[in-house]
């Protein structure tokens, strides 16, 4: 598990540069560096906060319950989603998106999912994408070698399309950031994407070259390990899952389970805002409701975040149909990045209240 060791020797340089260099701008129309937060570039990758989508790629299903999303993966990434939870299975020898609800294989190949991800990674610099791959509740689970072969196949194409990269070597995809647990400390966001405004970045005529957006890929226990095969691309999940050892079947279960996780100072927690293994759009909407999320995060019967240990923090929020709550999610991301940075720096600080919900409340009151 993640222990408090990351607090013992976090970089001292962080304290020195309070004045974030605002003068530095890169020629880019896309999102700002470090997932939109260049000012937090020294925060380790495992202590940042990411906006997520549950069962990304399941927009291809049209029956009720089979899918959890309506947006495709390219749109998700454009919208600022940075954590993609992807359910896969094998169907007629191909790896495809599969329904977690009833095991139905889809017509969307994992290759096409990767194509969307690599294309975004080439077009947008200095972003960090977290991919969580699983084969949950499927007839034929995917093996680790299948996944890595497909990653290599797409990565080769996109490496060759990226100026300033050396020749592609199998099992060394430059887009994948691999972290080996126990071997080293988690790198900072800035280090992962090679963003450091204090360094001279310019090569030639000011073009940014090389691979500048990275993928952190973790696999769930439901992915099968290929016998006698050593994986190259998978890193440990840096969060604790609400659903892994618990059956969450109601809003009360969700709140209670999160409360139990928050009391244990063991690193990040994934706020997986949906019920376990059931098809209830109503319950999932209830859990993903901003007022419920806020209450669950700060109330004593929930996470009690404002009175939690430094090594308890939220790693991501992942929900169904995220686009319905996008303004709130963007605001939550800003508040969480700020809070996680403070906690990493050793400061106990309450989370800033949501201005959006406050405005909503005031509007309803005015209408009465």
Short mmCIF file of C-alpha atoms in Angstrom, two decimals:
data_model
loop_
_atom_site.label_atom_id
_atom_site.label_comp_id
_atom_site.label_asym_id
_atom_site.label_seq_id
_atom_site.Cartn_x
_atom_site.Cartn_y
_atom_site.Cartn_z
CA UNK A 1 0.00 0.00 0.00
CA UNK A 2 0.92 3.64 -0.22
CA UNK A 3 2.54 4.73 3.00
CA UNK A 4 3.41 8.05 4.51
CA UNK A 5 6.98 7.76 3.26
CA UNK A 6 6.19 10.23 0.48
CA UNK A 7 5.82 12.90 3.11
CA UNK A 8 9.21 12.37 4.71
CA UNK A 9 11.34 13.83 2.01
CA UNK A 10 9.21 15.81 -0.34
CA UNK A 11 11.18 18.34 -2.30
CA UNK A 12 12.35 21.41 -0.43
CA UNK A 13 12.50 23.46 -3.62
CA UNK A 14 8.71 23.55 -3.46
CA UNK A 15 8.83 25.95 -0.54
CA UNK A 16 11.19 28.34 -2.27
CA UNK A 17 9.24 29.24 -5.35
CA UNK A 18 6.00 30.68 -4.03
CA UNK A 19 5.83 32.99 -7.01
CA UNK A 20 4.51 30.72 -9.71
CA UNK A 21 6.03 31.91 -12.97
CA UNK A 22 3.06 33.34 -14.81
CA UNK A 23 5.21 34.89 -17.50
CA UNK A 24 5.86 31.58 -19.22
CA UNK A 25 3.45 30.58 -21.95
CA UNK A 26 3.82 27.86 -24.48
CA UNK A 27 2.39 28.04 -27.96
CA UNK A 28 -0.66 25.85 -27.53
CA UNK A 29 -4.41 26.10 -27.99
CA UNK A 30 -5.10 23.00 -25.93
CA UNK A 31 -5.44 22.54 -22.17
CA UNK A 32 -2.79 24.06 -19.89
CA UNK A 33 0.15 21.87 -18.78
CA UNK A 34 -0.30 19.28 -16.02
CA UNK A 35 -3.99 18.70 -16.79
CA UNK A 36 -4.71 22.39 -16.52
CA UNK A 37 -2.73 23.03 -13.31
CA UNK A 38 0.81 24.16 -14.16
CA UNK A 39 1.02 25.77 -10.71
CA UNK A 40 0.84 22.31 -9.10
CA UNK A 41 3.50 20.76 -11.34
CA UNK A 42 5.53 19.60 -8.31
CA UNK A 43 2.67 17.47 -6.97
CA UNK A 44 3.43 13.73 -7.37
CA UNK A 45 1.30 11.92 -9.96
CA UNK A 46 -0.27 9.71 -7.27
CA UNK A 47 -1.40 12.70 -5.19
CA UNK A 48 -3.13 14.69 -7.89
CA UNK A 49 -6.87 14.60 -8.61
CA UNK A 50 -8.38 13.42 -11.90
CA UNK A 51 -11.83 13.68 -13.46
CA UNK A 52 -13.06 10.27 -14.51
CA UNK A 53 -15.59 8.36 -16.57
CA UNK A 54 -16.95 4.97 -15.49
CA UNK A 55 -16.99 2.41 -18.32
CA UNK A 56 -15.55 4.75 -20.94
CA UNK A 57 -16.32 3.49 -24.44
CA UNK A 58 -19.70 2.06 -23.41
CA UNK A 59 -21.48 4.81 -25.38
CA UNK A 60 -21.66 2.23 -28.20
CA UNK A 61 -24.37 0.21 -26.42
CA UNK A 62 -27.95 1.21 -27.06
CA UNK A 63 -29.87 -1.04 -24.67
CA UNK A 64 -30.69 0.34 -21.21
CA UNK A 65 -28.11 -0.60 -18.54
CA UNK A 66 -25.47 -1.93 -20.93
CA UNK A 67 -23.63 1.36 -21.18
CA UNK A 68 -22.73 4.03 -18.63
CA UNK A 69 -21.82 6.89 -21.00
CA UNK A 70 -23.21 8.78 -23.97
CA UNK A 71 -19.99 10.58 -25.01
CA UNK A 72 -17.22 8.88 -26.96
CA UNK A 73 -13.65 8.77 -25.67
CA UNK A 74 -12.33 11.61 -27.86
CA UNK A 75 -15.10 13.85 -26.53
CA UNK A 76 -14.35 12.80 -22.95
CA UNK A 77 -10.71 13.79 -23.31
CA UNK A 78 -11.69 17.10 -24.93
CA UNK A 79 -14.03 17.70 -21.98
CA UNK A 80 -11.15 17.30 -19.53
CA UNK A 81 -11.72 13.70 -18.44
CA UNK A 82 -8.32 12.28 -17.45
CA UNK A 83 -9.22 8.96 -15.77
CA UNK A 84 -10.74 6.35 -18.08
CA UNK A 85 -12.19 3.18 -16.59
CA UNK A 86 -12.43 0.71 -19.49
CA UNK A 87 -14.12 -2.71 -19.48
CA UNK A 88 -12.78 -5.13 -22.10
CA UNK A 89 -13.33 -8.71 -23.22
CA UNK A 90 -12.32 -10.99 -26.06
CA UNK A 91 -14.85 -11.69 -28.74
CA UNK A 92 -13.98 -13.82 -31.78
CA UNK A 93 -10.29 -13.31 -31.09
CA UNK A 94 -10.50 -9.51 -30.86
CA UNK A 95 -10.29 -7.29 -27.77
CA UNK A 96 -13.41 -5.13 -27.59
CA UNK A 97 -15.33 -2.90 -25.17
CA UNK A 98 -17.68 -5.12 -23.22
CA UNK A 99 -20.74 -4.36 -21.08
CA UNK A 100 -20.02 -4.71 -17.38
CA UNK A 101 -23.76 -5.15 -16.85
CA UNK A 102 -24.52 -8.22 -18.97
CA UNK A 103 -21.22 -9.21 -20.66
CA UNK A 104 -22.38 -8.13 -24.14
CA UNK A 105 -19.38 -7.57 -26.44
CA UNK A 106 -19.54 -4.38 -28.49
CA UNK A 107 -18.37 -3.48 -31.97
CA UNK A 108 -15.78 -1.05 -30.54
CA UNK A 109 -12.28 -2.50 -30.72
CA UNK A 110 -9.67 -1.68 -28.07
CA UNK A 111 -7.45 -0.67 -31.01
CA UNK A 112 -9.92 2.13 -31.84
CA UNK A 113 -10.04 3.21 -28.20
CA UNK A 114 -6.23 3.42 -28.22
CA UNK A 115 -6.35 5.31 -31.52
CA UNK A 116 -8.51 8.02 -29.88
CA UNK A 117 -6.22 8.16 -26.84
CA UNK A 118 -2.96 8.36 -28.83
CA UNK A 119 -4.40 10.95 -31.23
CA UNK A 120 -5.40 13.14 -28.29
CA UNK A 121 -1.96 12.58 -26.73
CA UNK A 122 -0.23 13.81 -29.87
CA UNK A 123 -2.51 16.82 -30.31
CA UNK A 124 -2.40 17.99 -26.67
CA UNK A 125 0.88 18.38 -24.85
CA UNK A 126 1.67 17.94 -21.17
CA UNK A 127 -1.43 15.98 -20.15
CA UNK A 128 -1.50 12.90 -17.93
CA UNK A 129 -4.11 10.23 -18.63
CA UNK A 130 -4.90 7.42 -16.21
CA UNK A 131 -6.25 4.25 -17.85
CA UNK A 132 -7.78 1.56 -15.65
CA UNK A 133 -8.33 -1.59 -17.71
CA UNK A 134 -10.58 -4.41 -16.50
CA UNK A 135 -12.53 -7.47 -17.71
CA UNK A 136 -15.34 -7.41 -15.20
CA UNK A 137 -18.35 -9.70 -15.55
CA UNK A 138 -17.40 -10.90 -19.05
CA UNK A 139 -17.46 -14.29 -20.78
CA UNK A 140 -13.87 -14.15 -21.97
CA UNK A 141 -11.42 -12.01 -20.02
CA UNK A 142 -8.52 -10.27 -21.74
CA UNK A 143 -4.91 -11.31 -21.13
CA UNK A 144 -2.02 -8.98 -20.35
CA UNK A 145 -0.09 -9.91 -23.50
CA UNK A 146 -3.12 -9.12 -25.73
CA UNK A 147 -3.28 -5.65 -24.23
CA UNK A 148 0.43 -4.91 -24.57
CA UNK A 149 0.59 -6.18 -28.16
CA UNK A 150 -2.27 -3.83 -29.12
CA UNK A 151 -0.68 -0.91 -27.24
CA UNK A 152 2.58 -1.54 -29.13
CA UNK A 153 0.82 -1.74 -32.48
CA UNK A 154 -0.88 1.66 -32.07
CA UNK A 155 2.04 3.23 -30.25
CA UNK A 156 4.42 2.46 -33.12
CA UNK A 157 2.18 4.36 -35.55
CA UNK A 158 1.88 7.41 -33.29
CA UNK A 159 5.55 7.43 -32.26
CA UNK A 160 6.48 7.58 -35.95
CA UNK A 161 4.05 10.49 -36.44
CA UNK A 162 5.63 12.46 -33.56
CA UNK A 163 8.56 14.70 -34.52
CA UNK A 164 11.67 14.38 -32.37
CA UNK A 165 11.19 10.78 -31.22
CA UNK A 166 13.71 8.00 -31.66
CA UNK A 167 12.83 4.81 -33.48
CA UNK A 168 10.02 2.80 -31.88
CA UNK A 169 11.11 -0.23 -29.86
CA UNK A 170 8.59 -2.88 -28.75
CA UNK A 171 7.73 -2.77 -25.02
CA UNK A 172 9.22 0.75 -24.81
CA UNK A 173 6.30 2.92 -25.89
CA UNK A 174 7.35 6.53 -25.16
CA UNK A 175 3.75 7.52 -24.39
CA UNK A 176 3.51 5.15 -21.41
CA UNK A 177 4.82 6.27 -18.03
CA UNK A 178 5.72 3.13 -16.07
CA UNK A 179 6.05 3.22 -12.31
CA UNK A 180 7.70 0.33 -10.47
CA UNK A 181 6.46 0.12 -6.88
CA UNK A 182 9.15 0.02 -4.23
CA UNK A 183 11.87 0.98 -6.68
CA UNK A 184 11.46 4.74 -6.72
CA UNK A 185 9.22 7.58 -5.59
CA UNK A 186 6.24 8.71 -7.63
CA UNK A 187 7.37 11.40 -10.09
CA UNK A 188 5.83 14.87 -10.10
CA UNK A 189 3.27 15.85 -12.74
CA UNK A 190 5.79 18.25 -14.27
CA UNK A 191 8.51 15.61 -14.46
CA UNK A 192 6.17 13.07 -16.10
CA UNK A 193 5.34 15.43 -18.97
CA UNK A 194 8.69 17.19 -19.03
CA UNK A 195 7.18 20.56 -18.06
CA UNK A 196 9.51 22.90 -16.23
CA UNK A 197 9.13 26.61 -16.94
CA UNK A 198 12.48 27.27 -15.26
CA UNK A 199 14.25 25.36 -18.00
CA UNK A 200 14.73 26.60 -21.51
CA UNK A 201 12.28 24.53 -23.56
CA UNK A 202 12.91 25.88 -26.99
CA UNK A 203 14.35 23.68 -29.67
CA UNK A 204 15.00 25.23 -33.07
CA UNK A 205 12.20 27.64 -33.87
CA UNK A 206 10.23 27.24 -30.66
CA UNK A 207 8.50 24.00 -31.62
CA UNK A 208 7.85 21.59 -28.80
CA UNK A 209 9.18 18.20 -29.89
CA UNK A 210 8.93 14.62 -28.68
CA UNK A 211 6.21 12.86 -26.74
CA UNK A 212 4.71 15.27 -24.24
CA UNK A 213 1.54 13.57 -22.97
CA UNK A 214 1.74 10.39 -20.90
CA UNK A 215 -0.45 7.42 -20.05
CA UNK A 216 -0.40 5.71 -16.67
CA UNK A 217 -1.98 2.27 -17.19
CA UNK A 218 -3.20 0.03 -14.41
CA UNK A 219 -5.01 -3.28 -14.70
CA UNK A 220 -7.68 -4.73 -12.42
CA UNK A 221 -7.51 -8.26 -10.98
CA UNK A 222 -10.06 -9.33 -13.60
CA UNK A 223 -7.42 -9.04 -16.36
CA UNK A 224 -5.72 -12.44 -16.79
CA UNK A 225 -1.92 -12.68 -16.52
CA UNK A 226 -0.52 -14.40 -19.61
CA UNK A 227 1.58 -17.37 -18.39
CA UNK A 228 5.38 -16.88 -18.55
CA UNK A 229 4.97 -13.35 -19.82
CA UNK A 230 6.53 -10.31 -18.18
CA UNK A 231 4.52 -7.12 -18.58
CA UNK A 232 6.15 -3.81 -19.48
CA UNK A 233 3.43 -1.16 -19.37
CA UNK A 234 1.33 -1.65 -16.24
CA UNK A 235 1.79 0.37 -13.07
CA UNK A 236 0.09 -0.15 -9.72
CA UNK A 237 -3.19 1.65 -9.07
CA UNK A 238 -2.42 4.52 -6.68
CA UNK A 239 -5.91 4.66 -5.21
CA UNK A 240 -8.12 2.49 -3.01
CA UNK A 241 -11.37 1.41 -4.61
CA UNK A 242 -14.75 1.84 -2.96
CA UNK A 243 -16.10 -1.26 -4.71
CA UNK A 244 -13.20 -3.68 -4.47
CA UNK A 245 -14.06 -5.32 -1.13
CA UNK A 246 -17.51 -3.86 -0.58
CA UNK A 247 -20.96 -4.27 -2.04
CA UNK A 248 -22.31 -0.77 -2.49
CA UNK A 249 -26.03 -1.01 -3.15
CA UNK A 250 -27.39 2.26 -1.82
CA UNK A 251 -26.44 5.87 -1.12
CA UNK A 252 -26.04 4.96 2.56
CA UNK A 253 -23.62 2.12 1.69
CA UNK A 254 -21.60 4.49 -0.45
CA UNK A 255 -21.28 7.09 2.30
CA UNK A 256 -20.41 4.52 4.96
CA UNK A 257 -17.80 2.76 2.80
CA UNK A 258 -16.13 6.04 1.86
CA UNK A 259 -16.14 7.03 5.55
CA UNK A 260 -14.30 3.83 6.47
CA UNK A 261 -11.67 4.33 3.76
CA UNK A 262 -11.11 7.98 4.69
CA UNK A 263 -10.32 7.10 8.31
CA UNK A 264 -7.32 5.02 7.25
CA UNK A 265 -4.36 7.20 6.19
CA UNK A 266 -3.19 4.98 3.34
CA UNK A 267 -3.03 7.33 0.37
CA UNK A 268 -5.53 8.09 -2.36
CA UNK A 269 -9.14 6.98 -2.65
CA UNK A 270 -11.06 6.63 -5.90
CA UNK A 271 -14.46 8.26 -5.57
CA UNK A 272 -16.30 5.76 -7.76
CA UNK A 273 -19.72 7.39 -7.71
CA UNK A 274 -22.01 4.51 -8.67
CA UNK A 275 -23.42 1.32 -7.12
CA UNK A 276 -21.70 -2.07 -7.46
CA UNK A 277 -22.89 -4.58 -10.07
CA UNK A 278 -26.42 -3.40 -10.50
CA UNK A 279 -28.30 -1.46 -13.05
CA UNK A 280 -29.90 1.46 -11.40
CA UNK A 281 -29.68 4.71 -13.29
CA UNK A 282 -31.66 6.26 -10.46
CA UNK A 283 -29.23 5.20 -7.72
CA UNK A 284 -26.22 6.16 -9.83
CA UNK A 285 -27.69 9.61 -10.48
CA UNK A 286 -28.32 9.92 -6.75
CA UNK A 287 -24.72 9.10 -5.88
CA UNK A 288 -23.36 11.37 -8.63
CA UNK A 289 -25.56 14.26 -7.48
CA UNK A 290 -23.27 17.17 -6.49
CA UNK A 291 -25.15 17.85 -3.23
CA UNK A 292 -24.75 14.21 -2.19
CA UNK A 293 -21.06 14.19 -3.19
CA UNK A 294 -20.39 17.35 -1.15
CA UNK A 295 -22.22 15.99 1.87
CA UNK A 296 -20.44 12.63 1.61
CA UNK A 297 -17.04 14.31 1.39
CA UNK A 298 -17.38 16.64 4.37
CA UNK A 299 -19.98 15.13 6.72
CA UNK A 300 -18.82 13.23 9.79
CA UNK A 301 -20.78 10.15 8.76
CA UNK A 302 -19.00 10.25 5.38
CA UNK A 303 -15.36 11.02 4.58
CA UNK A 304 -15.07 13.89 7.07
CA UNK A 305 -12.42 15.28 4.71
CA UNK A 306 -11.84 18.49 6.65
CA UNK A 307 -10.79 16.49 9.67
CA UNK A 308 -8.93 13.70 7.88
CA UNK A 309 -5.25 12.65 8.07
CA UNK A 310 -2.76 14.21 5.63
CA UNK A 311 -2.35 10.84 3.92
CA UNK A 312 -6.08 10.55 3.18
CA UNK A 313 -7.05 12.28 -0.04
CA UNK A 314 -9.28 11.75 -3.06
CA UNK A 315 -7.53 10.63 -6.27
CA UNK A 316 -10.38 10.92 -8.74
CA UNK A 317 -14.12 11.03 -9.18
CA UNK A 318 -15.57 8.62 -11.73
CA UNK A 319 -19.25 8.52 -12.66
CA UNK A 320 -21.79 7.60 -15.32
CA UNK A 321 -22.81 10.30 -17.83
CA UNK A 322 -20.27 12.75 -16.39
CA UNK A 323 -21.29 15.46 -18.89
CA UNK A 324 -24.51 16.09 -16.93
CA UNK A 325 -22.43 17.49 -14.05
CA UNK A 326 -19.45 18.91 -15.94
CA UNK A 327 -19.44 22.46 -14.49
CA UNK A 328 -19.55 21.04 -10.95
CA UNK A 329 -16.84 18.48 -11.78
CA UNK A 330 -14.52 21.16 -13.15
CA UNK A 331 -15.00 23.18 -9.98
CA UNK A 332 -14.45 20.08 -7.82
CA UNK A 333 -11.21 19.36 -9.70
CA UNK A 334 -9.86 22.83 -8.94
CA UNK A 335 -10.81 22.54 -5.26
CA UNK A 336 -9.34 19.04 -4.95
CA UNK A 337 -6.07 19.88 -6.70
CA UNK A 338 -5.68 22.77 -4.29
CA UNK A 339 -6.50 20.60 -1.26
CA UNK A 340 -4.26 17.70 -2.35
CA UNK A 341 -1.36 20.09 -2.93
CA UNK A 342 -1.82 21.56 0.56
CA UNK A 343 -1.97 18.10 2.14
CA UNK A 344 1.15 17.01 0.27
CA UNK A 345 2.88 20.17 1.49
CA UNK A 346 2.02 19.17 5.06
CA UNK A 347 -0.80 21.66 5.65
CA UNK A 348 -4.16 20.76 7.14
CA UNK A 349 -6.64 22.93 5.31
CA UNK A 350 -10.40 22.66 4.79
CA UNK A 351 -11.71 22.17 1.27
CA UNK A 352 -13.07 25.35 -0.29
CA UNK A 353 -16.88 25.26 -0.37
CA UNK A 354 -18.55 24.87 -3.77
CA UNK A 355 -19.63 28.23 -5.16
CA UNK A 356 -21.79 26.54 -7.80
CA UNK A 357 -23.96 24.72 -5.27
CA UNK A 358 -24.25 27.87 -3.18
CA UNK A 359 -25.50 29.77 -6.25
CA UNK A 360 -27.93 26.96 -7.07
CA UNK A 361 -29.34 27.07 -3.55
CA UNK A 362 -29.76 30.83 -3.72
CA UNK A 363 -31.59 30.56 -7.04
CA UNK A 364 -34.03 28.01 -5.63
CA UNK A 365 -34.60 30.19 -2.59
CA UNK A 366 -35.36 33.18 -4.82
CA UNK A 367 -37.92 31.17 -6.73
CA UNK A 368 -39.89 30.27 -3.61
#
